[in-house]
Structure formats: structure tokens, C-alpha cells
CSV table of C-alpha atoms and ligand atoms in Angstrom, one decimal:
chain,number,residue,atom,x,y,z
A,282,MET,CA,-14.9,37.2,22.7
A,283,ASP,CA,-14.3,36.9,26.4
A,284,ALA,CA,-14.5,40.4,27.9
A,285,GLN,CA,-11.3,39.6,29.9
A,286,SER,CA,-9.1,38.7,26.9
A,287,PRO,CA,-6.5,41.4,26.1
A,288,ARG,CA,-6.5,43.1,22.7
A,289,PRO,CA,-4.0,41.8,20.1
A,290,SER,CA,-0.9,44.1,20.2
A,291,GLU,CA,-0.5,46.8,17.5
A,292,GLU,CA,3.0,45.4,16.8
A,293,THR,CA,1.7,42.0,15.9
A,294,LEU,CA,-0.5,43.6,13.4
A,295,MET,CA,1.8,46.3,12.0
A,296,GLN,CA,5.0,44.2,11.7
A,297,PRO,CA,3.7,41.2,9.8
A,298,GLU,CA,5.8,38.1,9.4
A,299,THR,CA,5.6,35.4,6.8
A,300,LEU,CA,7.2,32.0,6.1
A,301,ASP,CA,8.4,33.1,2.7
A,302,PRO,CA,12.1,33.9,2.4
A,303,ALA,CA,13.3,37.5,2.4
A,304,ASP,CA,15.0,36.8,-0.9
A,305,TRP,CA,13.7,34.1,-3.2
A,306,ALA,CA,16.9,34.1,-5.3
A,307,SER,CA,18.9,32.8,-2.4
A,308,VAL,CA,16.6,29.8,-1.9
A,309,ALA,CA,16.5,29.1,-5.6
A,310,ALA,CA,20.2,28.2,-5.7
A,311,LEU,CA,19.8,25.8,-2.8
A,312,ALA,CA,16.7,24.3,-4.3
A,313,HIS,CA,18.6,23.6,-7.5
A,314,ARG,CA,21.3,21.9,-5.6
A,315,ILE,CA,18.7,19.8,-3.7
A,316,VAL,CA,17.4,18.6,-7.1
A,317,ASP,CA,20.9,17.8,-8.4
A,318,ASP,CA,21.6,15.8,-5.2
A,319,ALA,CA,18.3,14.0,-5.5
A,320,VAL,CA,19.1,12.9,-9.1
A,321,ASP,CA,22.5,11.7,-8.0
A,322,HIS,CA,21.0,9.9,-5.0
A,323,LEU,CA,18.7,7.9,-7.3
A,324,ASP,CA,21.3,7.4,-10.0
A,325,ARG,CA,23.7,5.8,-7.5
A,326,VAL,CA,21.2,3.9,-5.4
A,327,ARG,CA,22.6,0.5,-6.5
A,328,GLU,CA,26.1,1.4,-5.3
A,329,ARG,CA,25.0,2.1,-1.7
A,330,PRO,CA,24.2,-0.4,1.0
A,331,LEU,CA,20.4,-0.9,1.1
A,332,TRP,CA,20.1,-0.3,4.8
A,333,ARG,CA,22.3,0.4,7.8
A,334,PRO,CA,21.3,0.9,11.5
A,335,VAL,CA,20.9,4.4,12.8
A,336,PRO,CA,23.8,5.2,15.1
A,337,GLU,CA,22.9,5.7,18.8
A,338,GLN,CA,24.1,9.3,19.0
A,339,LEU,CA,22.1,10.1,15.9
A,340,GLU,CA,18.9,8.7,17.4
A,341,ALA,CA,19.5,11.1,20.3
A,342,CYS,CA,19.3,14.1,17.9
A,343,PHE,CA,15.8,13.1,17.0
A,344,ARG,CA,14.7,13.3,20.6
A,345,ALA,CA,15.5,17.0,20.9
A,346,PRO,CA,12.6,19.3,21.9
A,347,PRO,CA,11.0,21.6,19.3
A,348,PRO,CA,13.4,24.3,18.1
A,349,GLN,CA,12.4,27.8,19.1
A,350,GLU,CA,15.1,29.6,17.2
A,351,PRO,CA,15.7,29.6,13.5
A,352,THR,CA,18.3,27.6,11.6
A,353,PRO,CA,19.4,28.6,8.1
A,354,LEU,CA,17.7,26.4,5.4
A,355,GLU,CA,21.1,25.5,4.1
A,356,ASP,CA,21.9,24.0,7.5
A,357,VAL,CA,18.5,22.3,7.8
A,358,TYR,CA,19.1,20.7,4.4
A,359,ARG,CA,22.6,19.5,5.4
A,360,LEU,CA,21.1,17.9,8.5
A,361,VAL,CA,18.5,16.1,6.4
A,362,LYS,CA,21.1,14.9,4.0
A,363,ASP,CA,23.4,13.6,6.7
A,364,THR,CA,20.9,12.3,9.2
A,365,VAL,CA,17.7,11.4,7.3
A,366,LEU,CA,18.6,10.6,3.7
A,367,ALA,CA,21.7,8.7,4.9
A,368,TYR,CA,19.6,6.1,6.8
A,369,PRO,CA,16.8,4.9,4.6
A,370,MET,CA,14.4,2.0,5.0
A,371,GLY,CA,15.8,0.9,1.7
A,372,ASN,CA,12.8,0.2,-0.4
A,373,ILE,CA,14.0,2.2,-3.4
A,374,HIS,CA,17.0,-0.2,-3.7
A,375,PRO,CA,17.0,-2.8,-6.4
A,376,ARG,CA,17.5,-5.6,-3.8
A,377,PHE,CA,14.7,-4.7,-1.5
A,378,TRP,CA,12.0,-7.4,-1.4
A,379,SER,CA,10.7,-7.2,2.1
A,380,TRP,CA,7.0,-7.1,3.0
A,381,TYR,CA,5.3,-5.5,0.1
A,382,MET,CA,6.0,-2.0,-1.2
A,383,GLY,CA,6.8,-0.2,-4.4
A,384,SER,CA,10.2,1.2,-5.2
A,385,GLY,CA,9.2,4.8,-6.0
A,386,ASN,CA,10.1,6.8,-9.1
A,387,PHE,CA,11.6,10.2,-9.7
A,388,THR,CA,8.7,11.6,-11.7
A,389,GLY,CA,6.5,10.7,-8.8
A,390,ALA,CA,8.8,12.6,-6.4
A,391,LEU,CA,8.5,15.6,-8.7
A,392,GLY,CA,4.8,15.2,-8.7
A,393,ASP,CA,4.7,15.3,-4.9
A,394,PHE,CA,6.9,18.4,-4.9
A,395,LEU,CA,4.7,20.2,-7.4
A,396,ALA,CA,1.5,19.1,-5.6
A,397,ALA,CA,2.9,20.7,-2.5
A,398,ILE,CA,3.9,23.8,-4.3
A,399,GLN,CA,0.3,24.2,-5.6
A,400,GLY,CA,-0.9,23.1,-2.3
A,401,SER,CA,-4.5,22.3,-3.4
A,402,ASN,CA,-6.8,20.5,-1.0
A,403,LEU,CA,-8.6,17.6,-2.5
A,404,GLY,CA,-11.6,17.9,-0.1
A,405,GLY,CA,-13.2,19.1,-3.3
A,406,GLY,CA,-14.1,22.2,-5.3
A,407,HIS,CA,-13.7,23.6,-8.8
A,408,HIS,CA,-10.0,23.5,-9.6
A,409,ALA,CA,-7.6,21.5,-11.8
A,410,ALA,CA,-6.2,19.3,-9.0
A,411,ALA,CA,-9.7,18.0,-8.4
A,412,LEU,CA,-10.0,17.2,-12.1
A,413,VAL,CA,-6.6,15.3,-12.0
A,414,ASP,CA,-7.8,13.5,-8.9
A,415,ARG,CA,-11.0,12.4,-10.7
A,416,GLN,CA,-9.0,11.4,-13.7
A,417,VAL,CA,-6.6,9.2,-11.8
A,418,VAL,CA,-9.6,7.5,-10.1
A,419,SER,CA,-11.2,7.0,-13.5
A,420,TRP,CA,-8.0,5.6,-15.0
A,421,LEU,CA,-7.7,3.1,-12.1
A,422,ARG,CA,-11.4,2.3,-12.5
A,423,ASP,CA,-10.8,1.5,-16.2
A,424,MET,CA,-7.7,-0.6,-15.4
A,425,VAL,CA,-9.7,-3.0,-13.3
A,426,GLY,CA,-12.6,-3.0,-15.8
A,427,PHE,CA,-15.2,-1.2,-13.6
A,428,PRO,CA,-18.0,0.6,-15.4
A,429,GLU,CA,-17.9,4.4,-16.0
A,430,THR,CA,-20.7,4.8,-13.5
A,431,ALA,CA,-18.5,3.5,-10.7
A,432,SER,CA,-17.1,5.9,-8.1
A,433,GLY,CA,-13.9,6.0,-6.2
A,434,THR,CA,-11.5,7.9,-4.0
A,435,LEU,CA,-7.8,8.2,-3.4
A,436,VAL,CA,-6.8,7.5,0.2
A,437,SER,CA,-3.6,7.0,2.1
A,438,GLY,CA,-3.1,3.3,1.1
A,439,GLY,CA,-4.6,-0.1,0.9
A,440,SER,CA,-5.7,-0.4,4.5
A,441,VAL,CA,-7.9,2.6,4.3
A,442,ALA,CA,-9.1,1.7,0.8
A,443,ASN,CA,-10.2,-1.7,2.3
A,444,LEU,CA,-11.9,0.1,5.2
A,445,ILE,CA,-13.8,2.4,2.8
A,446,GLY,CA,-15.0,-0.7,0.8
A,447,LEU,CA,-16.0,-2.6,3.8
A,448,THR,CA,-17.8,0.4,5.3
A,449,VAL,CA,-19.9,0.8,2.2
A,450,ALA,CA,-20.5,-3.0,2.3
A,451,ARG,CA,-21.6,-2.9,5.9
A,452,ASN,CA,-24.0,0.0,5.4
A,453,ALA,CA,-25.4,-1.4,2.2
A,454,MET,CA,-26.0,-4.8,3.7
A,455,ALA,CA,-27.2,-3.9,7.2
A,456,GLY,CA,-30.9,-3.9,6.4
A,457,ILE,CA,-31.3,-0.8,8.7
A,458,ASP,CA,-30.3,2.8,8.5
A,459,LEU,CA,-26.9,2.0,10.0
A,460,ARG,CA,-25.6,5.6,9.9
A,461,GLU,CA,-28.6,6.8,12.0
A,462,GLU,CA,-29.1,3.8,14.2
A,463,GLY,CA,-25.6,2.4,14.7
A,464,VAL,CA,-24.5,-1.3,15.0
A,465,ALA,CA,-26.4,-1.7,18.3
A,466,ALA,CA,-29.6,-1.6,16.3
A,467,LEU,CA,-28.6,-4.6,14.0
A,468,GLU,CA,-31.2,-7.4,14.5
A,469,GLN,CA,-28.7,-10.0,13.3
A,470,PRO,CA,-25.0,-9.7,13.6
A,471,LEU,CA,-23.3,-9.2,10.2
A,472,ARG,CA,-20.8,-11.7,8.9
A,473,PHE,CA,-17.9,-11.1,6.4
A,474,TYR,CA,-15.9,-13.9,4.8
A,475,ALA,CA,-12.4,-14.0,3.6
A,476,SER,CA,-9.6,-16.6,3.3
A,477,ASP,CA,-7.3,-17.5,6.2
A,478,GLN,CA,-4.6,-15.6,4.2
A,479,VAL,CA,-6.5,-12.3,4.4
A,480,HIS,CA,-4.4,-9.2,5.2
A,481,SER,CA,-4.6,-8.0,8.8
A,482,CYS,CA,-6.1,-4.7,7.9
A,483,HIS,CA,-9.4,-6.4,7.4
A,484,ARG,CA,-9.4,-7.4,11.0
A,485,LYS,CA,-8.8,-3.8,12.0
A,486,ALA,CA,-11.5,-2.7,9.6
A,487,VAL,CA,-14.2,-5.0,11.1
A,488,GLU,CA,-13.1,-4.0,14.6
A,489,THR,CA,-13.3,-0.3,13.7
A,490,LEU,CA,-16.7,-0.8,12.1
A,491,GLY,CA,-18.0,-2.0,15.4
A,492,LEU,CA,-18.6,-5.5,14.1
A,493,GLY,CA,-15.8,-7.2,16.1
A,494,ASN,CA,-13.1,-9.5,14.9
A,495,ARG,CA,-15.4,-12.5,15.0
A,496,ALA,CA,-17.6,-11.0,12.3
A,497,LEU,CA,-14.7,-11.8,9.9
A,498,ARG,CA,-14.8,-15.5,9.3
A,499,ARG,CA,-11.6,-16.9,8.0
A,500,ILE,CA,-12.2,-19.6,5.5
A,501,ALA,CA,-9.7,-22.5,4.9
A,502,THR,CA,-7.6,-22.3,1.8
A,503,ASP,CA,-6.7,-25.0,-0.8
A,504,ALA,CA,-3.3,-26.4,-1.6
A,505,CYS,CA,-2.5,-23.1,-3.5
A,506,TYR,CA,-3.6,-20.9,-0.6
A,507,ARG,CA,-6.8,-19.8,-2.4
A,508,ILE,CA,-10.1,-19.6,-0.6
A,509,ASP,CA,-11.8,-23.0,-0.5
A,510,LEU,CA,-15.1,-22.4,-2.3
A,511,ALA,CA,-17.0,-25.3,-0.8
A,512,ALA,CA,-15.9,-24.3,2.7
A,513,LEU,CA,-17.1,-20.7,2.0
A,514,ARG,CA,-20.5,-21.9,0.9
A,515,ALA,CA,-20.8,-24.1,4.0
A,516,ALA,CA,-19.8,-21.3,6.3
A,517,ILE,CA,-22.4,-19.0,4.7
A,518,ALA,CA,-25.1,-21.7,5.1
A,519,GLU,CA,-24.1,-22.4,8.7
A,520,ASP,CA,-24.2,-18.7,9.6
A,521,ARG,CA,-27.7,-18.2,8.1
A,522,ALA,CA,-29.0,-21.2,10.0
A,523,ALA,CA,-27.4,-19.8,13.2
A,524,GLY,CA,-29.2,-16.4,12.8
A,525,PHE,CA,-26.3,-14.3,11.5
A,526,ARG,CA,-26.7,-12.0,8.5
A,527,PRO,CA,-24.0,-12.9,5.9
A,528,ALA,CA,-23.0,-9.6,4.3
A,529,CYS,CA,-19.8,-9.6,2.3
A,530,ILE,CA,-17.3,-11.9,0.6
A,531,ILE,CA,-13.8,-10.5,0.5
A,532,GLY,CA,-11.7,-12.0,-2.3
A,533,THR,CA,-7.9,-11.4,-2.2
A,534,ALA,CA,-6.1,-10.8,-5.5
A,535,GLY,CA,-2.6,-11.5,-4.3
A,536,THR,CA,-2.2,-12.6,-0.7
A,537,VAL,CA,0.5,-11.1,1.3
A,538,ASN,CA,2.1,-14.4,2.4
A,539,SER,CA,2.4,-16.1,-0.9
A,540,GLY,CA,0.7,-14.0,-3.6
A,541,ALA,CA,-2.2,-16.4,-4.1
A,542,VAL,CA,-5.1,-15.0,-6.2
A,543,ASP,CA,-8.5,-16.2,-5.1
A,544,ASP,CA,-10.9,-17.5,-7.9
A,545,LEU,CA,-12.6,-14.1,-8.3
A,546,MET,CA,-15.0,-15.3,-11.0
A,547,ALA,CA,-16.3,-18.0,-8.7
A,548,LEU,CA,-16.5,-15.6,-5.7
A,549,ALA,CA,-18.5,-13.1,-7.9
A,550,LYS,CA,-20.9,-15.9,-8.7
A,551,ILE,CA,-21.3,-17.1,-5.1
A,552,ALA,CA,-21.9,-13.5,-4.1
A,553,VAL,CA,-24.7,-13.1,-6.6
A,554,GLU,CA,-26.3,-16.4,-5.6
A,555,GLU,CA,-26.1,-15.6,-1.9
A,556,ASP,CA,-27.0,-11.9,-2.4
A,557,LEU,CA,-23.8,-10.7,-0.7
A,558,TRP,CA,-21.5,-7.8,-1.3
A,559,PHE,CA,-18.3,-8.8,-3.1
A,560,HIS,CA,-15.2,-6.8,-2.2
A,561,VAL,CA,-11.8,-7.5,-3.6
A,562,ASP,CA,-8.6,-6.7,-1.8
A,563,GLY,CA,-6.4,-6.0,-4.8
A,564,CYS,CA,-3.7,-4.1,-3.0
A,565,ILE,CA,-1.1,-6.5,-4.5
A,566,GLY,CA,-2.9,-7.9,-7.5
A,567,ALA,CA,-5.7,-5.6,-8.9
A,568,LEU,CA,-3.3,-4.1,-11.3
A,569,LEU,CA,-2.5,-7.5,-12.8
A,570,ALA,CA,-5.4,-6.5,-14.9
A,571,ILE,CA,-3.1,-4.3,-17.0
A,572,ALA,CA,-0.3,-6.9,-17.3
A,573,PRO,CA,-0.5,-8.6,-20.7
A,574,GLU,CA,0.8,-12.0,-19.6
A,575,ASN,CA,-1.0,-12.2,-16.3
A,576,ALA,CA,-4.3,-10.3,-16.6
A,577,TRP,CA,-6.2,-13.6,-16.8
A,578,ARG,CA,-5.4,-14.2,-13.1
A,579,VAL,CA,-7.8,-11.5,-11.9
A,580,LYS,CA,-10.7,-12.3,-14.3
A,581,GLY,CA,-13.8,-11.5,-12.3
A,582,ILE,CA,-12.4,-8.5,-10.4
A,583,GLU,CA,-14.6,-6.4,-12.8
A,584,ARG,CA,-17.7,-8.0,-11.2
A,585,ALA,CA,-16.9,-6.9,-7.6
A,586,ASN,CA,-19.0,-4.3,-5.8
A,587,SER,CA,-15.8,-2.7,-4.4
A,588,VAL,CA,-12.1,-3.0,-4.9
A,589,ALA,CA,-9.1,-1.7,-2.9
A,590,LEU,CA,-5.9,-1.1,-4.7
A,591,ASP,CA,-2.5,0.4,-4.0
A,592,PRO,CA,-0.7,2.7,-6.5
A,593,HIS,CA,2.2,2.8,-4.0
A,594,LYS,CA,2.8,-0.8,-4.7
A,595,TRP,CA,2.8,-1.9,-8.4
A,596,LEU,CA,2.6,1.6,-9.8
A,597,HIS,CA,5.6,2.6,-7.7
A,598,ALA,CA,4.1,5.9,-6.6
A,599,PRO,CA,6.1,7.4,-3.7
A,600,PHE,CA,4.1,6.8,-0.5
A,601,GLU,CA,1.3,7.4,0.1
A,602,VAL,CA,-1.6,6.6,-2.2
A,603,GLY,CA,-4.3,4.0,-2.2
A,604,CYS,CA,-7.6,3.8,-4.0
A,605,ALA,CA,-11.1,2.5,-3.2
A,606,LEU,CA,-13.4,1.9,-6.0
A,607,VAL,CA,-17.2,1.3,-5.6
A,608,ARG,CA,-19.4,0.0,-8.4
A,609,ASP,CA,-22.5,1.8,-7.1
A,610,GLU,CA,-21.8,5.5,-6.7
A,611,ALA,CA,-25.0,6.1,-4.8
A,612,LYS,CA,-24.2,3.5,-2.2
A,613,HIS,CA,-20.7,5.0,-1.9
A,614,ARG,CA,-22.0,8.5,-1.4
A,615,GLU,CA,-24.8,7.4,1.0
A,616,THR,CA,-22.1,5.9,3.3
A,617,PHE,CA,-20.1,9.1,3.7
A,618,ALA,CA,-21.9,12.2,2.5
A,619,VAL,CA,-22.8,14.9,5.0
A,620,SER,CA,-23.5,18.5,4.1
A,621,PRO,CA,-22.5,20.9,6.9
A,622,GLU,CA,-23.5,24.5,6.7
A,623,TYR,CA,-19.9,25.6,6.1
A,624,LEU,CA,-19.4,23.4,3.1
A,625,GLN,CA,-22.3,24.2,0.8
A,626,GLY,CA,-22.0,23.9,-3.0
A,627,MET,CA,-22.3,27.0,-5.2
A,628,SER,CA,-23.2,27.3,-8.9
A,629,ARG,CA,-20.1,29.5,-9.4
A,630,GLY,CA,-16.7,30.0,-7.9
A,631,ILE,CA,-14.4,27.6,-6.1
A,632,ALA,CA,-17.2,25.6,-4.4
A,633,SER,CA,-18.9,24.9,-7.7
A,634,GLY,CA,-17.0,21.6,-8.2
A,635,PRO,CA,-17.9,18.3,-6.5
A,636,TRP,CA,-17.2,17.8,-2.8
A,637,LEU,CA,-14.8,14.9,-2.9
A,638,TYR,CA,-14.9,14.4,0.9
A,639,GLU,CA,-18.3,12.9,0.4
A,640,PHE,CA,-16.6,9.6,-0.7
A,641,GLY,CA,-14.4,8.9,2.3
A,642,LEU,CA,-13.4,9.7,5.8
A,643,GLN,CA,-11.0,12.6,5.2
A,644,THR,CA,-12.1,16.1,4.8
A,645,SER,CA,-8.8,17.6,3.8
A,646,ARG,CA,-6.8,15.4,1.4
A,647,GLY,CA,-3.5,15.9,-0.3
A,648,PHE,CA,-2.9,16.0,-4.0
A,649,ALA,CA,-1.5,12.5,-4.2
A,650,ALA,CA,-3.1,12.1,-7.6
A,651,LEU,CA,-0.4,14.2,-9.3
A,652,LYS,CA,2.5,11.8,-8.7
A,653,VAL,CA,0.4,9.0,-10.2
A,654,TRP,CA,-0.8,11.1,-13.1
A,655,MET,CA,2.6,12.4,-14.1
A,656,ALA,CA,4.2,8.9,-14.0
A,657,LEU,CA,1.4,7.4,-16.0
A,658,MET,CA,1.6,10.2,-18.5
A,659,GLU,CA,5.4,9.9,-18.8
A,660,HIS,CA,5.6,6.1,-19.2
A,661,GLY,CA,2.1,5.1,-20.4
A,662,ALA,CA,0.0,2.4,-18.6
A,663,ALA,CA,1.3,-0.3,-20.9
A,664,LYS,CA,4.8,0.0,-19.5
A,665,PHE,CA,3.5,-0.5,-16.0
A,666,GLY,CA,1.8,-3.6,-17.2
A,667,ARG,CA,5.0,-4.9,-18.6
A,668,LEU,CA,6.9,-4.1,-15.4
A,669,ILE,CA,4.3,-6.3,-13.5
A,670,ASP,CA,4.9,-9.1,-16.0
A,671,GLN,CA,8.7,-8.6,-15.5
A,672,ASN,CA,8.4,-9.0,-11.7
A,673,ILE,CA,6.4,-12.2,-12.1
A,674,ALA,CA,9.0,-13.6,-14.6
A,675,GLN,CA,11.7,-12.7,-12.1
A,676,ALA,CA,9.8,-14.7,-9.4
A,677,ALA,CA,9.7,-17.7,-11.6
A,678,PHE,CA,13.4,-17.3,-12.3
A,679,LEU,CA,14.1,-17.1,-8.6
A,680,ALA,CA,12.1,-20.2,-7.9
A,681,ASP,CA,14.1,-22.1,-10.5
A,682,LEU,CA,17.3,-20.9,-8.8
A,683,VAL,CA,16.0,-22.2,-5.5
A,684,ARG,CA,15.3,-25.6,-7.0
A,685,ALA,CA,18.7,-25.7,-8.5
A,686,HIS,CA,20.5,-25.0,-5.2
A,687,PRO,CA,19.9,-27.6,-2.5
A,688,PRO,CA,19.6,-27.4,0.4
A,689,LEU,CA,17.4,-24.5,-0.5
A,690,GLU,CA,13.7,-25.4,-0.3
A,691,LEU,CA,10.9,-23.8,-2.2
A,692,LEU,CA,7.8,-23.6,0.0
A,693,THR,CA,5.3,-22.3,-2.5
A,694,GLU,CA,5.3,-22.4,-6.3
A,695,PRO,CA,5.1,-18.7,-7.0
A,696,GLU,CA,1.8,-17.7,-8.5
A,697,ILE,CA,2.8,-14.1,-9.1
A,698,ASN,CA,5.8,-12.2,-7.7
A,699,ILE,CA,6.2,-13.7,-4.1
A,700,VAL,CA,8.7,-16.5,-3.5
A,701,CYS,CA,8.8,-18.4,-0.1
A,702,LEU,CA,12.0,-20.3,0.4
A,703,ARG,CA,14.3,-21.5,3.2
A,704,TYR,CA,17.7,-22.9,3.8
A,705,ALA,CA,16.8,-26.4,4.9
A,706,PRO,CA,19.6,-28.9,5.3
A,707,GLU,CA,18.3,-32.4,6.2
A,708,GLY,CA,18.0,-33.5,9.7
A,709,LEU,CA,17.3,-30.2,11.4
A,710,ASP,CA,14.0,-29.5,13.3
A,711,GLU,CA,11.7,-26.6,12.6
A,712,ALA,CA,13.0,-24.5,15.5
A,713,ARG,CA,16.6,-24.8,14.3
A,714,LEU,CA,15.6,-24.1,10.7
A,715,LYS,CA,13.8,-21.0,11.8
A,716,ALA,CA,16.8,-19.8,13.8
A,717,ILE,CA,19.1,-20.3,10.9
A,718,ASN,CA,16.8,-18.5,8.4
A,719,VAL,CA,16.1,-15.6,10.7
A,720,GLU,CA,19.8,-15.1,11.1
A,721,ILE,CA,20.3,-15.2,7.3
A,722,MET,CA,17.6,-12.5,6.9
A,723,LEU,CA,19.2,-10.3,9.5
A,724,ARG,CA,22.7,-10.6,8.1
A,725,LEU,CA,21.5,-9.8,4.6
A,726,GLN,CA,19.9,-6.6,6.1
A,727,GLU,CA,22.8,-5.7,8.3
A,728,THR,CA,25.3,-6.0,5.5
A,729,GLY,CA,23.1,-3.9,3.3
A,730,VAL,CA,23.2,-6.5,0.5
A,731,ALA,CA,19.5,-7.3,0.3
A,732,ALA,CA,16.2,-7.1,2.2
A,733,LEU,CA,13.7,-9.8,2.5
A,734,SER,CA,11.2,-10.6,5.2
A,735,ASP,CA,9.9,-13.8,6.8
A,736,THR,CA,6.6,-15.4,7.4
A,737,THR,CA,5.1,-18.7,8.6
A,738,ILE,CA,3.0,-20.6,6.1
A,739,ARG,CA,1.1,-23.7,7.3
A,740,ASP,CA,3.4,-23.9,10.3
A,741,ARG,CA,6.6,-23.7,8.4
A,742,HIS,CA,8.8,-20.6,8.8
A,743,CYS,CA,10.3,-19.3,5.6
A,744,LEU,CA,12.0,-16.3,4.0
A,745,ARG,CA,9.8,-14.3,1.7
A,746,VAL,CA,10.9,-12.5,-1.4
A,747,ALA,CA,8.3,-10.1,-2.7
A,748,ILE,CA,9.6,-8.6,-6.0
A,749,CYS,CA,7.6,-5.4,-6.4
A,750,ASN,CA,10.6,-3.5,-7.8
A,751,HIS,CA,11.3,-1.9,-11.2
A,752,ARG,CA,15.0,-1.8,-10.5
A,753,THR,CA,15.6,-5.5,-9.8
A,754,ARG,CA,17.7,-7.3,-12.4
A,755,PRO,CA,18.2,-11.1,-12.8
A,756,GLU,CA,21.7,-10.8,-11.4
A,757,ASP,CA,20.3,-9.3,-8.2
A,758,LEU,CA,18.4,-12.6,-7.7
A,759,SER,CA,21.4,-14.7,-8.5
A,760,LEU,CA,23.4,-12.7,-5.9
A,761,LEU,CA,20.6,-13.3,-3.4
A,762,ILE,CA,20.8,-17.1,-3.9
A,763,SER,CA,24.6,-17.2,-3.6
A,764,GLN,CA,24.4,-15.1,-0.4
A,765,VAL,CA,21.6,-17.2,1.2
A,766,VAL,CA,23.5,-20.4,0.4
A,767,GLY,CA,26.8,-19.0,1.7
A,768,LEU,CA,25.3,-17.5,4.9
A,769,GLY,CA,23.2,-20.6,5.5
A,770,ARG,CA,26.2,-22.9,5.4
A,771,GLU,CA,28.2,-20.6,7.6
A,772,ILE,CA,25.4,-20.2,10.2
A,773,ALA,CA,24.5,-23.9,10.2
A,774,GLN,CA,28.0,-24.8,11.0
A,775,SER,CA,28.5,-22.3,13.8
B,883,PLP,C1,-0.3,-3.9,1.4
B,883,PLP,C2,-1.5,-4.6,1.6
B,883,PLP,C3,-2.6,-4.0,2.3
B,883,PLP,C4,-2.4,-2.8,3.1
B,883,PLP,O1,-2.1,-1.7,2.3
B,883,PLP,P1,-1.3,-0.4,2.8
B,883,PLP,O2,-1.1,0.4,1.6
B,883,PLP,O3,0.0,-1.0,3.4
B,883,PLP,O4,-2.2,0.2,3.8
B,883,PLP,C5,-3.8,-4.7,2.3
B,883,PLP,N1,-4.0,-5.9,1.7
B,883,PLP,C6,-3.0,-6.5,1.0
B,883,PLP,C7,-3.2,-7.8,0.3
B,883,PLP,C8,-1.7,-5.9,1.0
B,883,PLP,O5,-0.7,-6.5,0.3
């Protein structure tokens, strides 16, 4: 200690404070009310508008400086209810189909609550939460057909799960001790391959890994937006001839634009022939593997070297939870394991369990496993598989509705649960069509009726309906169609 620093005061020591309430009974009543309100909130989700803008004066409240003085919990809760819960993003609503996210579930919310109550840190150790974490990873491993010897880790979501997989791929394929030497010591620049439909997180991953965006070669896709296998082989050969070191093929099981599933079996075969790492971005589609009617679509995923998947999508876990799986546990551990003096294992006590932080970037990690574990226990994995089939059947139904309602146009035949459509009366140019469809999308959001997003696929702008939602019913999709047609007519005429 610095000789100058004053001694802590006697008062600080002798009049201890705590964050616990003075009287637990008083918070119990409020906590019960919060649960009752939460149940009611979910029970009536269909009756409320999906979304509404946050009023200007409310936004100002969220710019206030940190409070120094206390506020009774009762009042804090009222504030949360009126200002936070009242203005949701909307993704738990039955007519939310924007981007790609799950719709949550109450059991998962209870799981998050109980996880926070126990408060365990999944950095590792000998305790039940670590066993639950391991069990959830092993369940996900089994779902995609990976062997028991594979390893994995729960992370914040798919972007980090992909980063974990690509990091192991980079280190395993570098040909040097990359952890010690760094990317500057690479004799040949590494090359990764993915389709031109690959999710943007892979760009961030190769940039973060020090390889640069150009290290990720985007390969052309076929008429169904799947990676073109001949173009992939040609790119690998071209790179070898040019002095690059091909390292990894990234297959996508469910692209974000249109839900295309690459031919994973063929990619696995090419990876073996070319001696490359095979990573599958299964954030959308890895769990097709548990859907009875659609599992065939991801045949070959079990041959990957690593897989990223996202329980906060098709398992509807409340945010956040993603999972990275690696077939070769040793390579996974070799990429991340460090053993600092303050985290040594013991043969007894809390530190006698495995250090789970050896499988990823985080040291401390939350108990996200519990929400997944509880919902899987309650419903059984088979039901989640059926819900996946249900969303895919709904997408086919929606595509039929689009075909039956000119001037709606179907841009892609849905392979899984994503439908790309637009309001396209004859004789209008692309710019005008885009303006009309963007306006349709915004009005649907602003009226709180439905949420979809937009994208551009092969230079054509369209509305995109991603049905990853266990609350959606066929009548919601019929309503969407009548709304899009009605709004389109109104906007086109104005
Ligand atoms: C959602 C998604 C990601 C990113 O996952 P996050 O959980 O949002 O981080 C990556 N790839 C695909 C194909 C996705 O759909």
C-alpha cells in the first residue's frame, strides 16, 4: 500500500451495508406481483401492438445521469413496467418475423431468473451449474450428430460461436504455432471460403482474427442460393497456385437472406479431399437435425469439424445463448487454454471441476444453460423439432398465399422458413418498387400489426418474412397478406 494513502475509516468497517433488503417479506410480495404481471404480459401478447415508437420525452428519461440516491424497489418496478416493458422490440409477438430471432418462452425466463438467483459463474469449477452447462452442450452435440468426444461451449450467440469455430480452424490450419508467433509469422496467407450469402459475422471474425476481410473468399451461389461447388473447387485451386494456404470451408445451414442450406455432404467431401477444416454456420438451420420432416436438409453437418448454432433462435431461449461445437476437443482446448497461477485446478473443493473458460474467450460466463435445460426438460426435444417443422410448413403456406395474390411476387421458393416477397404491380421500375415495399414494411411496424424486414437478393429489393416463432398461426399469415396487398394498393396510388 502507498504510504500516503489514508486508513479506511472505522465507521466503514463497523456499520456494514448490504444490497439485501432490510426485510425480505416486503420484497416477496412485490416479487410475487412481478411474476403475476409477467404471466399476464405473455398471456396477452397477441392483444397488444407488436411495437410502437418510444415517445420523445421518455427517451429523455433514459439520458439522466446515474442516480446517487435510492428509489424504493416498488417505484423502480413501476418505472420498468411503464417505460421499458411498454416499448418492446416486439420479437415475442406472434407476428414478428423480422431478421432472425426466437420468440422466447416463459420457462426460459424463469430459468434466467433462477440462474441469477444462484449466481454461479460458468468459468468452471465443481458445482451443479457447470454440470448443467456441460449437459446442455452435450445435448446440442447429440442433436447435430457430433460424436461424444466432441467439445463445445455456450457463448453469447451465433456471432461469437462462429468466431470460436473459425479461431480453432485458423490455429489448427496455420502450420505454425500461431498462438505464440501470431499471424505475422504465417508464411502463406490463409484463405477461408463461404458462399456469397454468408452472414456478416464471418467478415468480422476474419478481421478480428487478423486475417483481413480478403481472406474470406465469397463463392458464387446457384439458382437456389447454395454455394456453387465447382466454383468453390476452382477458387481453392486458384488460391493454391497463387501461393495462398486454403484453410477452411464455411458451409451455411440456412442463409439469412433466403434460408438456403448448402450441400453439407458435398462440402464435407471437398474438405476431406482438399485437407481443409469444415465449419458449419448452423445459427439458423443446425437444429433442422431434430425436425422429423426436414432433418434430411442438413445431412452432412455431423461431418463438420466445427458447428455454430443458436439456441436463442429455433429453441426460443430468451437472449442470449449461442453454442460452438468442435469435433476435436484437443484442438479446441489448444486454441484457448491458458493456466494462470490464480486459476489452478485442485483435487478437492470448488476448483476440482473442469475450467470451462479453456474453451472460449470469456473467463466469467453466465448460467445461460439453465434456461435451455429447463425448457428442453419441460417440453422434450421432440416438440422443438415439431415446432421447426411447423414454421417450415407455415412458410410454404405463406408462399402459396403470395402466389394466389397478384401483384404479390415470390422472389425465392422457400427452402425452410424464410419467404422473400414484394408488392410488384406491372410497369414500375426497381426504385419505385423498393420505395413502395419499404413503406409497406414501415407502416406494418408503425401500426404494430406485424414486423418483417427487407433485403436485396440478386439486385432485387424485397420484403423478408422469417418465421422463427412458436406463437405464429396460419391466420397471422393470412392477415399479413391482406395487409400487404391493401397497403401496397394504397401506397402505389398515392
Ligand atoms: C443469426 C445469425 C448469425 C449471428 O448470430 P447472433 O446470435 O445474432 O450473434 C450468424 N449466422 C447466421 C446464418 C445467422 O442467422
